[in-house]
Amino acid sequence: SKIDLATAEKAFVRCSNYHGVQFLKRLRKIDDPTIQQAEVLAYFKKFDEAERVYQSLDRLDLIIELRVRVGDWFGVLERLKTASGFDDLRRTAYNHVGDYFADRQQWSKAIEFY
């Protein structure tokens, strides 16, 4: 379905939702309506549905970016298993997962990720 950006902008302005207005500015810069739909799903915290849309487009880069944005570092590592490159991101994800276990004082698990 087509996204009505003008109506959405009016609603965000009327509700004084600055973040919503900024989201629409970013959404307008996206040319592909399917990617726009996925971004709307992500905005409404339907991350798995947004990921399925990206998957249908065969856009692993956008799936990984989505998981980074929501802080799902376990998900990032899972998606990076099939990806080549991304060395810096892989290192960052390992550190975040290590931090997760260290915060829970699960030292033996944490050490595996550092």
Coordinates of N, CA and C in Angstrom, one line a residue:
S1 N 0.8 -1.2 0.0 CA 0.0 0.0 0.0 C 0.9 1.2 0.0
K2 N 0.4 2.3 -0.6 CA 1.1 3.6 -0.7 C 1.1 4.3 0.7
I3 N 2.2 4.9 1.0 CA 2.4 5.6 2.2 C 2.0 7.1 1.9
D4 N 1.1 7.6 2.7 CA 0.7 9.0 2.6 C 1.5 9.9 3.5
L5 N 2.6 10.4 2.9 CA 3.6 11.1 3.7 C 3.0 12.5 4.1
A6 N 2.2 13.1 3.3 CA 1.7 14.4 3.6 C 0.8 14.4 4.8
T7 N -0.1 13.4 4.9 CA -1.0 13.2 6.0 C -0.2 12.9 7.3
A8 N 0.8 12.0 7.1 CA 1.6 11.6 8.3 C 2.3 12.8 8.8
E9 N 2.9 13.7 7.9 CA 3.6 14.9 8.4 C 2.6 15.8 9.1
K10 N 1.4 16.0 8.6 CA 0.5 16.9 9.3 C 0.2 16.3 10.7
A11 N 0.0 15.0 10.8 CA -0.3 14.4 12.1 C 0.9 14.6 13.1
F12 N 2.1 14.4 12.6 CA 3.3 14.5 13.5 C 3.4 16.0 13.9
V13 N 3.2 16.9 13.0 CA 3.3 18.3 13.4 C 2.2 18.7 14.4
R14 N 1.0 18.2 14.1 CA -0.1 18.5 15.1 C 0.1 18.0 16.5
C15 N 0.8 16.8 16.5 CA 1.1 16.2 17.8 C 2.4 16.7 18.4
S16 N 3.1 17.6 17.7 CA 4.4 18.1 18.1 C 5.4 17.0 18.3
N17 N 5.3 16.0 17.3 CA 6.3 14.9 17.3 C 7.4 15.2 16.4
Y18 N 8.5 15.8 17.0 CA 9.6 16.2 16.2 C 10.3 15.0 15.6
H19 N 10.5 13.9 16.4 CA 11.1 12.7 15.9 C 10.4 12.1 14.7
G20 N 9.1 12.2 14.8 CA 8.3 11.7 13.6 C 8.5 12.5 12.4
V21 N 8.6 13.9 12.5 CA 8.8 14.7 11.4 C 10.2 14.4 10.8
Q22 N 11.2 14.2 11.7 CA 12.6 13.9 11.2 C 12.6 12.5 10.5
F23 N 11.8 11.6 11.0 CA 11.7 10.3 10.4 C 11.1 10.5 9.0
L24 N 10.1 11.3 8.8 CA 9.5 11.5 7.5 C 10.5 12.1 6.5
K25 N 11.3 13.1 7.0 CA 12.3 13.7 6.2 C 13.3 12.6 5.6
R26 N 13.7 11.7 6.5 CA 14.6 10.6 6.1 C 13.9 9.7 5.1
L27 N 12.6 9.4 5.4 CA 11.8 8.5 4.5 C 11.6 9.1 3.1
R28 N 11.5 10.4 3.0 CA 11.3 11.0 1.7 C 12.5 10.8 0.8
K29 N 13.7 10.7 1.4 CA 14.9 10.5 0.7 C 15.1 9.1 0.1
I30 N 14.3 8.2 0.5 CA 14.3 6.8 0.0 C 13.5 6.7 -1.2
D31 N 14.1 6.3 -2.3 CA 13.3 6.2 -3.6 C 12.5 4.9 -3.7
D32 N 12.9 3.8 -3.1 CA 12.2 2.6 -3.3 C 11.1 2.5 -2.3
P33 N 9.8 2.3 -2.8 CA 8.7 2.3 -1.9 C 8.7 1.0 -1.0
T34 N 9.3 0.0 -1.4 CA 9.4 -1.2 -0.6 C 10.3 -1.0 0.6
I35 N 11.4 -0.3 0.4 CA 12.3 0.0 1.5 C 11.6 1.0 2.4
Q36 N 10.8 2.0 1.8 CA 10.1 2.9 2.7 C 9.1 2.1 3.6
Q37 N 8.4 1.1 3.0 CA 7.5 0.3 3.8 C 8.2 -0.4 5.0
A38 N 9.4 -0.9 4.7 CA 10.2 -1.6 5.7 C 10.6 -0.6 6.8
E39 N 10.9 0.6 6.4 CA 11.3 1.6 7.4 C 10.1 2.0 8.3
V40 N 8.9 2.1 7.7 CA 7.7 2.4 8.5 C 7.5 1.2 9.5
L41 N 7.6 0.0 9.0 CA 7.5 -1.1 9.9 C 8.5 -1.0 11.1
A42 N 9.7 -0.7 10.8 CA 10.7 -0.6 11.8 C 10.4 0.6 12.8
Y43 N 9.9 1.7 12.2 CA 9.5 2.8 13.1 C 8.4 2.4 14.1
F44 N 7.5 1.5 13.7 CA 6.5 1.0 14.6 C 6.9 -0.2 15.3
K45 N 8.2 -0.5 15.4 CA 8.8 -1.6 16.2 C 8.4 -2.9 15.7
K46 N 8.1 -3.1 14.4 CA 7.8 -4.4 13.8 C 9.1 -4.8 13.1
F47 N 10.1 -5.1 13.9 CA 11.4 -5.4 13.3 C 11.5 -6.6 12.5
D48 N 10.8 -7.7 13.0 CA 10.9 -8.9 12.2 C 10.2 -8.8 10.9
E49 N 9.1 -8.0 10.8 CA 8.4 -7.8 9.6 C 9.2 -7.0 8.6
A50 N 9.9 -6.0 9.2 CA 10.8 -5.1 8.4 C 11.9 -6.0 7.8
E51 N 12.4 -6.9 8.6 CA 13.5 -7.7 8.2 C 13.1 -8.6 7.0
R52 N 11.8 -9.1 7.1 CA 11.3 -10.0 6.0 C 11.2 -9.2 4.7
V53 N 10.8 -7.9 4.8 CA 10.8 -7.1 3.6 C 12.2 -6.9 3.0
Y54 N 13.1 -6.6 3.9 CA 14.5 -6.5 3.4 C 15.0 -7.8 2.8
Q55 N 14.6 -8.9 3.4 CA 15.0 -10.2 2.9 C 14.4 -10.5 1.6
S56 N 13.2 -10.1 1.3 CA 12.6 -10.2 0.0 C 13.3 -9.4 -1.1
L57 N 14.0 -8.4 -0.7 CA 14.8 -7.6 -1.6 C 16.2 -8.0 -1.7
D58 N 16.5 -9.1 -0.9 CA 17.9 -9.6 -0.8 C 18.9 -8.5 -0.4
R59 N 18.5 -7.8 0.7 CA 19.3 -6.7 1.2 C 19.9 -7.0 2.6
L60 N 20.9 -7.8 2.6 CA 21.5 -8.2 3.9 C 22.0 -7.0 4.6
D61 N 22.6 -6.0 3.8 CA 23.1 -4.8 4.4 C 22.1 -4.0 5.2
L62 N 20.9 -4.0 4.7 CA 19.8 -3.2 5.4 C 19.3 -4.0 6.6
I63 N 19.3 -5.3 6.5 CA 18.9 -6.2 7.7 C 19.9 -5.9 8.8
I64 N 21.2 -6.0 8.5 CA 22.2 -5.8 9.5 C 22.1 -4.4 10.1
E65 N 21.9 -3.4 9.2 CA 21.8 -2.0 9.7 C 20.6 -1.9 10.6
L66 N 19.5 -2.5 10.3 CA 18.3 -2.5 11.2 C 18.6 -3.1 12.6
R67 N 19.3 -4.2 12.6 CA 19.7 -4.9 13.8 C 20.6 -4.0 14.7
V68 N 21.5 -3.3 14.0 CA 22.4 -2.4 14.7 C 21.6 -1.2 15.3
R69 N 20.7 -0.7 14.5 CA 19.9 0.4 15.1 C 19.1 0.1 16.3
V70 N 18.6 -1.2 16.4 CA 17.8 -1.6 17.5 C 18.6 -2.1 18.7
G71 N 20.0 -2.3 18.4 CA 20.9 -2.8 19.4 C 20.8 -4.3 19.6
D72 N 20.3 -5.0 18.6 CA 20.2 -6.5 18.7 C 21.6 -7.1 18.2
W73 N 22.6 -7.1 19.1 CA 23.9 -7.5 18.7 C 24.0 -9.0 18.4
F74 N 23.2 -9.7 19.1 CA 23.1 -11.2 18.9 C 22.6 -11.4 17.4
G75 N 21.6 -10.6 17.1 CA 21.0 -10.7 15.7 C 22.0 -10.3 14.7
V76 N 22.8 -9.3 15.0 CA 23.9 -8.8 14.1 C 24.9 -9.9 13.8
L77 N 25.3 -10.6 14.9 CA 26.3 -11.6 14.7 C 25.7 -12.8 13.9
E78 N 24.4 -13.1 14.1 CA 23.8 -14.2 13.4 C 23.7 -13.8 11.9
R79 N 23.4 -12.6 11.5 CA 23.3 -12.2 10.1 C 24.7 -12.1 9.5
L80 N 25.7 -11.8 10.3 CA 27.1 -11.7 9.8 C 27.7 -13.0 9.5
K81 N 27.1 -14.1 10.0 CA 27.6 -15.4 9.7 C 27.7 -15.7 8.2
T82 N 26.7 -15.1 7.4 CA 26.6 -15.4 6.0 C 27.2 -14.3 5.2
A83 N 27.7 -13.2 5.9 CA 28.2 -12.1 5.1 C 29.7 -12.0 5.1
S84 N 30.3 -11.6 4.1 CA 31.7 -11.3 4.0 C 32.0 -9.9 4.2
G85 N 33.2 -9.5 4.7 CA 33.5 -8.2 5.0 C 32.9 -7.8 6.3
F86 N 32.6 -6.6 6.5 CA 32.0 -6.1 7.8 C 32.9 -6.4 9.0
D87 N 34.2 -6.4 8.8 CA 35.1 -6.7 9.9 C 35.0 -5.8 11.1
D88 N 34.9 -4.5 10.9 CA 34.8 -3.6 12.0 C 33.5 -3.8 12.7
L89 N 32.4 -4.0 12.0 CA 31.1 -4.2 12.6 C 31.1 -5.5 13.4
R90 N 31.7 -6.5 12.8 CA 31.8 -7.8 13.5 C 32.5 -7.7 14.8
R91 N 33.6 -6.9 14.8 CA 34.4 -6.7 16.1 C 33.5 -5.9 17.1
T92 N 32.8 -4.9 16.6 CA 31.9 -4.1 17.5 C 30.8 -5.0 18.1
A93 N 30.2 -5.8 17.2 CA 29.1 -6.7 17.7 C 29.7 -7.7 18.8
Y94 N 30.9 -8.3 18.5 CA 31.4 -9.2 19.5 C 31.7 -8.5 20.8
N95 N 32.1 -7.3 20.8 CA 32.4 -6.5 22.0 C 31.1 -6.2 22.8
H96 N 30.0 -5.9 22.0 CA 28.7 -5.6 22.7 C 28.1 -6.9 23.3
V97 N 28.3 -8.0 22.6 CA 27.8 -9.3 23.2 C 28.6 -9.7 24.4
G98 N 29.9 -9.4 24.3 CA 30.8 -9.7 25.5 C 30.4 -8.8 26.7
D99 N 30.1 -7.5 26.4 CA 29.6 -6.6 27.4 C 28.3 -7.1 28.0
Y100 N 27.4 -7.6 27.2 CA 26.1 -8.2 27.7 C 26.4 -9.2 28.7
F101 N 27.2 -10.2 28.4 CA 27.5 -11.3 29.4 C 28.3 -10.8 30.6
A102 N 29.2 -9.8 30.4 CA 30.0 -9.3 31.5 C 29.0 -8.5 32.5
D103 N 28.1 -7.8 31.9 CA 27.1 -7.1 32.8 C 26.3 -8.0 33.7
R104 N 26.2 -9.3 33.2 CA 25.4 -10.3 33.9 C 26.3 -11.2 34.7
Q105 N 27.6 -10.8 34.8 CA 28.7 -11.5 35.5 C 28.8 -13.0 35.0
Q106 N 28.6 -13.2 33.8 CA 28.8 -14.5 33.2 C 30.1 -14.5 32.4
W107 N 31.2 -14.5 33.2 CA 32.5 -14.2 32.8 C 33.0 -15.2 31.7
S108 N 32.7 -16.5 31.9 CA 33.2 -17.5 31.0 C 32.6 -17.3 29.6
K109 N 31.3 -16.9 29.5 CA 30.7 -16.6 28.2 C 31.3 -15.3 27.7
A110 N 31.5 -14.3 28.5 CA 31.9 -13.0 28.1 C 33.3 -13.1 27.4
I111 N 34.2 -13.9 28.0 CA 35.5 -14.0 27.5 C 35.6 -14.5 26.1
E112 N 34.6 -15.3 25.7 CA 34.6 -15.8 24.3 C 34.4 -14.7 23.3
F113 N 33.8 -13.6 23.7 CA 33.5 -12.5 22.7 C 34.5 -11.4 22.7
Y114 N 35.4 -11.4 23.6 CA 36.4 -10.3 23.7 C 37.7 -10.7 23.0

